[in-house]
Amino acid sequence: AKLKSFTAKIIQLLKEWTETFPYDFQDEKSMKELKEIAQRITQCDEENGTVKKIISQMTQNLLMALSARSQYQEIREKFRQPVTDKGTILKTKPQSTQKDILSVCCDALILAQQLTYIELERVSNIYPEDLMQIVSHMDSLDNHKCRGDVTKTYNLEAYDNWFNCLSMLVATEICRVVKKKQRTRMVEFFIDVARECFNIGNFNSMMAII
């Protein structure tokens, strides 16, 4: 009876650990240790196999989480280009093919909603371990600056980069317009977008636009 009670607590611990901090198990050594512990636990309940099913499901969820985050990182890396490359592409395009944002989407509410979808996608990939990693690497002797290996999980960096990209997009769209009337219209449009972001509760995009 004591053994079963202890097993239940260990399972709960492992389940919460793998769900909250899956990156702790991304290397082979930690994954091997997890499997060894799981194997020892399942031996305590060989009769009905309930523990084995729970452990199997837990391991499957962990592998799916690690795979999803690995794919997210790969996709993000593909879209990371130097600023010089983007500038070169913009210069080589004929003026007639360069569309401003109003020609793509002239509805402030729709643009605000699309920005919110992007925000939610970025936020959903930030886990407690991303924050814990920054705290654990904080160097109080260096003005609380984080060390270079903090970007191991990349998700906070991606969220920060998105904020900067949105700010640059707004500035670019306004500055590239030559006529004052059109520029005024562009500024007013982004003010409306920022207001719609505020109404939705998307304060990050609102601040990036401002």
mmCIF file of C-alpha atoms in Angstrom:
data_model
loop_
_atom_site.group_PDB
_atom_site.id
_atom_site.type_symbol
_atom_site.label_atom_id
_atom_site.label_comp_id
_atom_site.label_asym_id
_atom_site.label_seq_id
_atom_site.Cartn_x
_atom_site.Cartn_y
_atom_site.Cartn_z
ATOM 1 C CA ALA A 1 0.000 0.000 0.000
ATOM 2 C CA LYS A 2 2.867 2.366 0.870
ATOM 3 C CA LEU A 3 4.608 1.498 -2.383
ATOM 4 C CA LYS A 4 1.479 2.293 -4.447
ATOM 5 C CA SER A 5 1.040 5.603 -2.627
ATOM 6 C CA PHE A 6 4.672 6.496 -3.275
ATOM 7 C CA THR A 7 4.346 5.500 -6.947
ATOM 8 C CA ALA A 8 1.334 7.771 -7.403
ATOM 9 C CA LYS A 9 3.281 10.737 -6.006
ATOM 10 C CA ILE A 10 6.286 10.045 -8.228
ATOM 11 C CA ILE A 11 4.014 9.847 -11.289
ATOM 12 C CA GLN A 12 2.405 13.164 -10.370
ATOM 13 C CA LEU A 13 5.837 14.751 -9.936
ATOM 14 C CA LEU A 14 7.107 13.450 -13.286
ATOM 15 C CA LYS A 15 3.916 14.464 -15.083
ATOM 16 C CA GLU A 16 4.019 18.037 -13.798
ATOM 17 C CA TRP A 17 7.762 18.249 -14.460
ATOM 18 C CA THR A 18 7.526 17.046 -18.069
ATOM 19 C CA GLU A 19 4.556 19.320 -18.814
ATOM 20 C CA THR A 20 5.990 22.467 -17.220
ATOM 21 C CA PHE A 21 9.684 22.087 -18.080
ATOM 22 C CA PRO A 22 9.936 19.776 -21.126
ATOM 23 C CA TYR A 23 13.286 21.294 -22.126
ATOM 24 C CA ASP A 24 14.867 19.630 -19.082
ATOM 25 C CA PHE A 25 14.548 16.371 -21.019
ATOM 26 C CA GLN A 26 15.841 17.452 -24.412
ATOM 27 C CA ASP A 27 19.256 15.777 -24.038
ATOM 28 C CA GLU A 28 19.751 12.016 -24.190
ATOM 29 C CA LYS A 29 21.102 11.671 -20.644
ATOM 30 C CA SER A 30 18.053 13.180 -18.919
ATOM 31 C CA MET A 31 15.672 11.287 -21.218
ATOM 32 C CA LYS A 32 17.469 8.038 -20.404
ATOM 33 C CA GLU A 33 17.151 8.732 -16.685
ATOM 34 C CA LEU A 34 13.435 9.449 -17.095
ATOM 35 C CA LYS A 35 12.926 6.145 -18.913
ATOM 36 C CA GLU A 36 14.826 4.246 -16.219
ATOM 37 C CA ILE A 37 12.675 5.767 -13.477
ATOM 38 C CA ALA A 38 9.525 5.057 -15.492
ATOM 39 C CA GLN A 39 10.557 1.441 -15.967
ATOM 40 C CA ARG A 40 11.103 0.952 -12.224
ATOM 41 C CA ILE A 41 7.728 2.508 -11.457
ATOM 42 C CA THR A 42 5.854 0.310 -13.914
ATOM 43 C CA GLN A 43 7.287 -2.808 -12.243
ATOM 44 C CA CYS A 44 5.311 -1.866 -9.102
ATOM 45 C CA ASP A 45 2.047 -2.176 -11.014
ATOM 46 C CA GLU A 46 2.497 -5.048 -13.444
ATOM 47 C CA GLU A 47 -0.879 -6.590 -12.567
ATOM 48 C CA ASN A 48 -3.341 -4.112 -14.114
ATOM 49 C CA GLY A 49 -0.933 -1.975 -16.188
ATOM 50 C CA THR A 50 -2.541 1.358 -15.227
ATOM 51 C CA VAL A 51 0.780 2.966 -14.363
ATOM 52 C CA LYS A 52 2.294 1.769 -17.633
ATOM 53 C CA LYS A 53 -0.479 3.493 -19.608
ATOM 54 C CA ILE A 54 -0.023 6.769 -17.690
ATOM 55 C CA ILE A 55 3.748 6.681 -18.144
ATOM 56 C CA SER A 56 3.374 5.879 -21.829
ATOM 57 C CA GLN A 57 0.999 8.802 -22.348
ATOM 58 C CA MET A 58 3.277 11.124 -20.380
ATOM 59 C CA THR A 59 6.312 10.150 -22.469
ATOM 60 C CA GLN A 60 4.354 10.578 -25.697
ATOM 61 C CA ASN A 61 3.187 14.066 -24.680
ATOM 62 C CA LEU A 62 6.752 15.008 -23.755
ATOM 63 C CA LEU A 63 8.129 13.886 -27.113
ATOM 64 C CA MET A 64 5.360 15.761 -28.941
ATOM 65 C CA ALA A 65 6.103 18.937 -26.966
ATOM 66 C CA LEU A 66 9.837 18.705 -27.708
ATOM 67 C CA SER A 67 9.158 17.996 -31.385
ATOM 68 C CA ALA A 68 6.736 20.922 -31.715
ATOM 69 C CA ARG A 69 9.172 23.341 -30.121
ATOM 70 C CA SER A 70 12.013 22.054 -32.277
ATOM 71 C CA GLN A 71 9.913 22.606 -35.422
ATOM 72 C CA TYR A 72 8.970 26.087 -34.236
ATOM 73 C CA GLN A 73 12.647 26.913 -33.812
ATOM 74 C CA GLU A 74 13.498 25.594 -37.293
ATOM 75 C CA ILE A 75 10.737 27.656 -38.903
ATOM 76 C CA ARG A 76 11.804 30.749 -36.993
ATOM 77 C CA GLU A 77 15.406 30.336 -38.126
ATOM 78 C CA LYS A 78 14.309 30.164 -41.780
ATOM 79 C CA PHE A 79 12.636 33.561 -41.525
ATOM 80 C CA ARG A 80 15.582 35.223 -39.841
ATOM 81 C CA GLN A 81 17.345 37.324 -42.456
ATOM 82 C CA PRO A 82 19.891 40.112 -42.085
ATOM 83 C CA VAL A 83 18.430 43.591 -42.456
ATOM 84 C CA THR A 84 20.774 44.285 -45.377
ATOM 85 C CA ASP A 85 19.234 41.434 -47.366
ATOM 86 C CA LYS A 86 15.735 42.841 -46.864
ATOM 87 C CA GLY A 87 16.882 46.276 -47.966
ATOM 88 C CA THR A 88 18.452 44.841 -51.105
ATOM 89 C CA ILE A 89 15.251 42.983 -51.988
ATOM 90 C CA LEU A 90 13.198 46.151 -51.522
ATOM 91 C CA LYS A 91 15.528 48.196 -53.748
ATOM 92 C CA THR A 92 15.536 45.648 -56.570
ATOM 93 C CA LYS A 93 11.731 45.527 -56.741
ATOM 94 C CA PRO A 94 10.089 47.932 -59.201
ATOM 95 C CA GLN A 95 8.209 50.806 -57.551
ATOM 96 C CA SER A 96 4.936 49.622 -59.086
ATOM 97 C CA THR A 97 5.130 46.203 -57.351
ATOM 98 C CA GLN A 98 5.876 47.630 -53.889
ATOM 99 C CA LYS A 99 2.532 47.578 -52.093
ATOM 100 C CA ASP A 100 1.890 49.621 -48.999
ATOM 101 C CA ILE A 101 -0.033 48.138 -46.098
ATOM 102 C CA LEU A 102 -3.258 49.986 -46.972
ATOM 103 C CA SER A 103 -3.430 48.229 -50.328
ATOM 104 C CA VAL A 104 -3.097 44.876 -48.538
ATOM 105 C CA CYS A 105 -5.435 45.578 -45.601
ATOM 106 C CA CYS A 106 -7.270 48.890 -45.164
ATOM 107 C CA ASP A 107 -9.414 47.763 -42.204
ATOM 108 C CA ALA A 108 -7.800 48.695 -38.870
ATOM 109 C CA LEU A 109 -9.807 46.113 -36.923
ATOM 110 C CA ILE A 110 -8.800 43.221 -39.204
ATOM 111 C CA LEU A 111 -5.123 44.215 -39.029
ATOM 112 C CA ALA A 112 -5.337 44.487 -35.237
ATOM 113 C CA GLN A 113 -6.881 41.010 -35.095
ATOM 114 C CA GLN A 114 -4.142 39.565 -37.311
ATOM 115 C CA LEU A 115 -1.470 41.178 -35.123
ATOM 116 C CA THR A 116 -3.158 39.636 -32.087
ATOM 117 C CA TYR A 117 -3.038 36.176 -33.676
ATOM 118 C CA ILE A 118 0.706 36.627 -34.173
ATOM 119 C CA GLU A 119 1.121 37.825 -30.579
ATOM 120 C CA LEU A 120 -0.771 34.798 -29.238
ATOM 121 C CA GLU A 121 1.307 32.434 -31.375
ATOM 122 C CA ARG A 122 4.515 33.938 -29.995
ATOM 123 C CA VAL A 123 3.268 33.978 -26.390
ATOM 124 C CA SER A 124 2.040 30.371 -26.558
ATOM 125 C CA ASN A 125 5.621 29.253 -27.158
ATOM 126 C CA ILE A 126 6.965 30.956 -24.021
ATOM 127 C CA TYR A 127 7.151 28.506 -21.119
ATOM 128 C CA PRO A 128 8.074 28.926 -17.449
ATOM 129 C CA GLU A 129 11.519 27.494 -18.186
ATOM 130 C CA ASP A 130 12.251 30.415 -20.511
ATOM 131 C CA LEU A 131 11.737 32.806 -17.617
ATOM 132 C CA MET A 132 13.555 30.538 -15.165
ATOM 133 C CA GLN A 133 16.536 30.379 -17.490
ATOM 134 C CA ILE A 134 16.901 34.149 -17.445
ATOM 135 C CA VAL A 135 16.616 34.254 -13.652
ATOM 136 C CA SER A 136 19.180 31.480 -13.217
ATOM 137 C CA HIS A 137 21.690 33.220 -15.495
ATOM 138 C CA MET A 138 21.239 36.703 -14.057
ATOM 139 C CA ASP A 139 24.583 38.245 -13.201
ATOM 140 C CA SER A 140 24.179 40.800 -10.442
ATOM 141 C CA LEU A 141 27.791 41.981 -10.817
ATOM 142 C CA ASP A 142 27.220 43.005 -14.451
ATOM 143 C CA ASN A 143 24.268 45.395 -14.091
ATOM 144 C CA HIS A 144 21.823 42.484 -14.186
ATOM 145 C CA LYS A 145 22.617 41.678 -17.797
ATOM 146 C CA CYS A 146 21.965 38.148 -18.989
ATOM 147 C CA ARG A 147 24.756 36.004 -20.362
ATOM 148 C CA GLY A 148 25.017 34.802 -23.934
ATOM 149 C CA ASP A 149 23.637 31.312 -23.347
ATOM 150 C CA VAL A 150 20.240 32.613 -22.204
ATOM 151 C CA THR A 151 18.890 32.324 -25.749
ATOM 152 C CA LYS A 152 19.006 28.532 -25.608
ATOM 153 C CA THR A 153 15.214 28.320 -25.700
ATOM 154 C CA TYR A 154 14.887 31.226 -28.192
ATOM 155 C CA ASN A 155 11.218 31.918 -27.409
ATOM 156 C CA LEU A 156 11.643 35.133 -25.431
ATOM 157 C CA GLU A 157 14.135 36.341 -28.022
ATOM 158 C CA ALA A 158 11.586 35.641 -30.778
ATOM 159 C CA TYR A 159 8.900 37.586 -28.924
ATOM 160 C CA ASP A 160 11.257 40.529 -28.424
ATOM 161 C CA ASN A 161 12.278 40.446 -32.096
ATOM 162 C CA TRP A 162 8.623 40.475 -33.156
ATOM 163 C CA PHE A 163 8.044 43.690 -31.167
ATOM 164 C CA ASN A 164 11.009 45.343 -32.923
ATOM 165 C CA CYS A 165 9.899 44.083 -36.348
ATOM 166 C CA LEU A 166 6.411 45.526 -35.898
ATOM 167 C CA SER A 167 7.853 48.892 -34.818
ATOM 168 C CA MET A 168 10.133 48.943 -37.877
ATOM 169 C CA LEU A 169 7.246 47.952 -40.166
ATOM 170 C CA VAL A 170 5.125 50.876 -38.926
ATOM 171 C CA ALA A 171 8.016 53.340 -39.287
ATOM 172 C CA THR A 172 8.857 52.036 -42.766
ATOM 173 C CA GLU A 173 5.255 52.192 -44.010
ATOM 174 C CA ILE A 174 4.951 55.809 -42.853
ATOM 175 C CA CYS A 175 8.353 57.035 -44.064
ATOM 176 C CA ARG A 176 8.216 55.420 -47.500
ATOM 177 C CA VAL A 177 5.134 57.483 -48.451
ATOM 178 C CA VAL A 178 6.244 60.625 -50.284
ATOM 179 C CA LYS A 179 3.139 62.854 -50.254
ATOM 180 C CA LYS A 180 2.137 64.531 -46.986
ATOM 181 C CA LYS A 181 -1.567 63.714 -47.365
ATOM 182 C CA GLN A 182 -0.851 60.010 -47.857
ATOM 183 C CA ARG A 183 1.608 60.023 -44.961
ATOM 184 C CA THR A 184 -1.002 61.652 -42.716
ATOM 185 C CA ARG A 185 -3.505 59.020 -43.780
ATOM 186 C CA MET A 186 -0.973 56.272 -42.966
ATOM 187 C CA VAL A 187 -0.297 57.730 -39.498
ATOM 188 C CA GLU A 188 -4.043 57.970 -38.815
ATOM 189 C CA PHE A 189 -4.503 54.373 -39.966
ATOM 190 C CA PHE A 190 -1.881 53.074 -37.540
ATOM 191 C CA ILE A 191 -3.429 55.147 -34.749
ATOM 192 C CA ASP A 192 -6.714 53.359 -35.497
ATOM 193 C CA VAL A 193 -4.913 49.992 -35.503
ATOM 194 C CA ALA A 194 -3.321 50.789 -32.144
ATOM 195 C CA ARG A 195 -6.739 51.773 -30.771
ATOM 196 C CA GLU A 196 -8.265 48.495 -31.977
ATOM 197 C CA CYS A 197 -5.351 46.587 -30.419
ATOM 198 C CA PHE A 198 -6.124 48.367 -27.148
ATOM 199 C CA ASN A 199 -9.803 47.376 -27.389
ATOM 200 C CA ILE A 200 -8.846 43.733 -27.994
ATOM 201 C CA GLY A 201 -6.359 43.780 -25.116
ATOM 202 C CA ASN A 202 -3.286 43.426 -27.320
ATOM 203 C CA PHE A 203 -1.132 45.962 -25.481
ATOM 204 C CA ASN A 204 2.170 44.625 -26.851
ATOM 205 C CA SER A 205 1.281 45.409 -30.480
ATOM 206 C CA MET A 206 -0.205 48.730 -29.370
ATOM 207 C CA MET A 207 3.086 49.748 -27.727
ATOM 208 C CA ALA A 208 5.102 48.550 -30.743
ATOM 209 C CA ILE A 209 2.968 50.757 -33.038
ATOM 210 C CA ILE A 210 3.300 53.747 -30.712
#
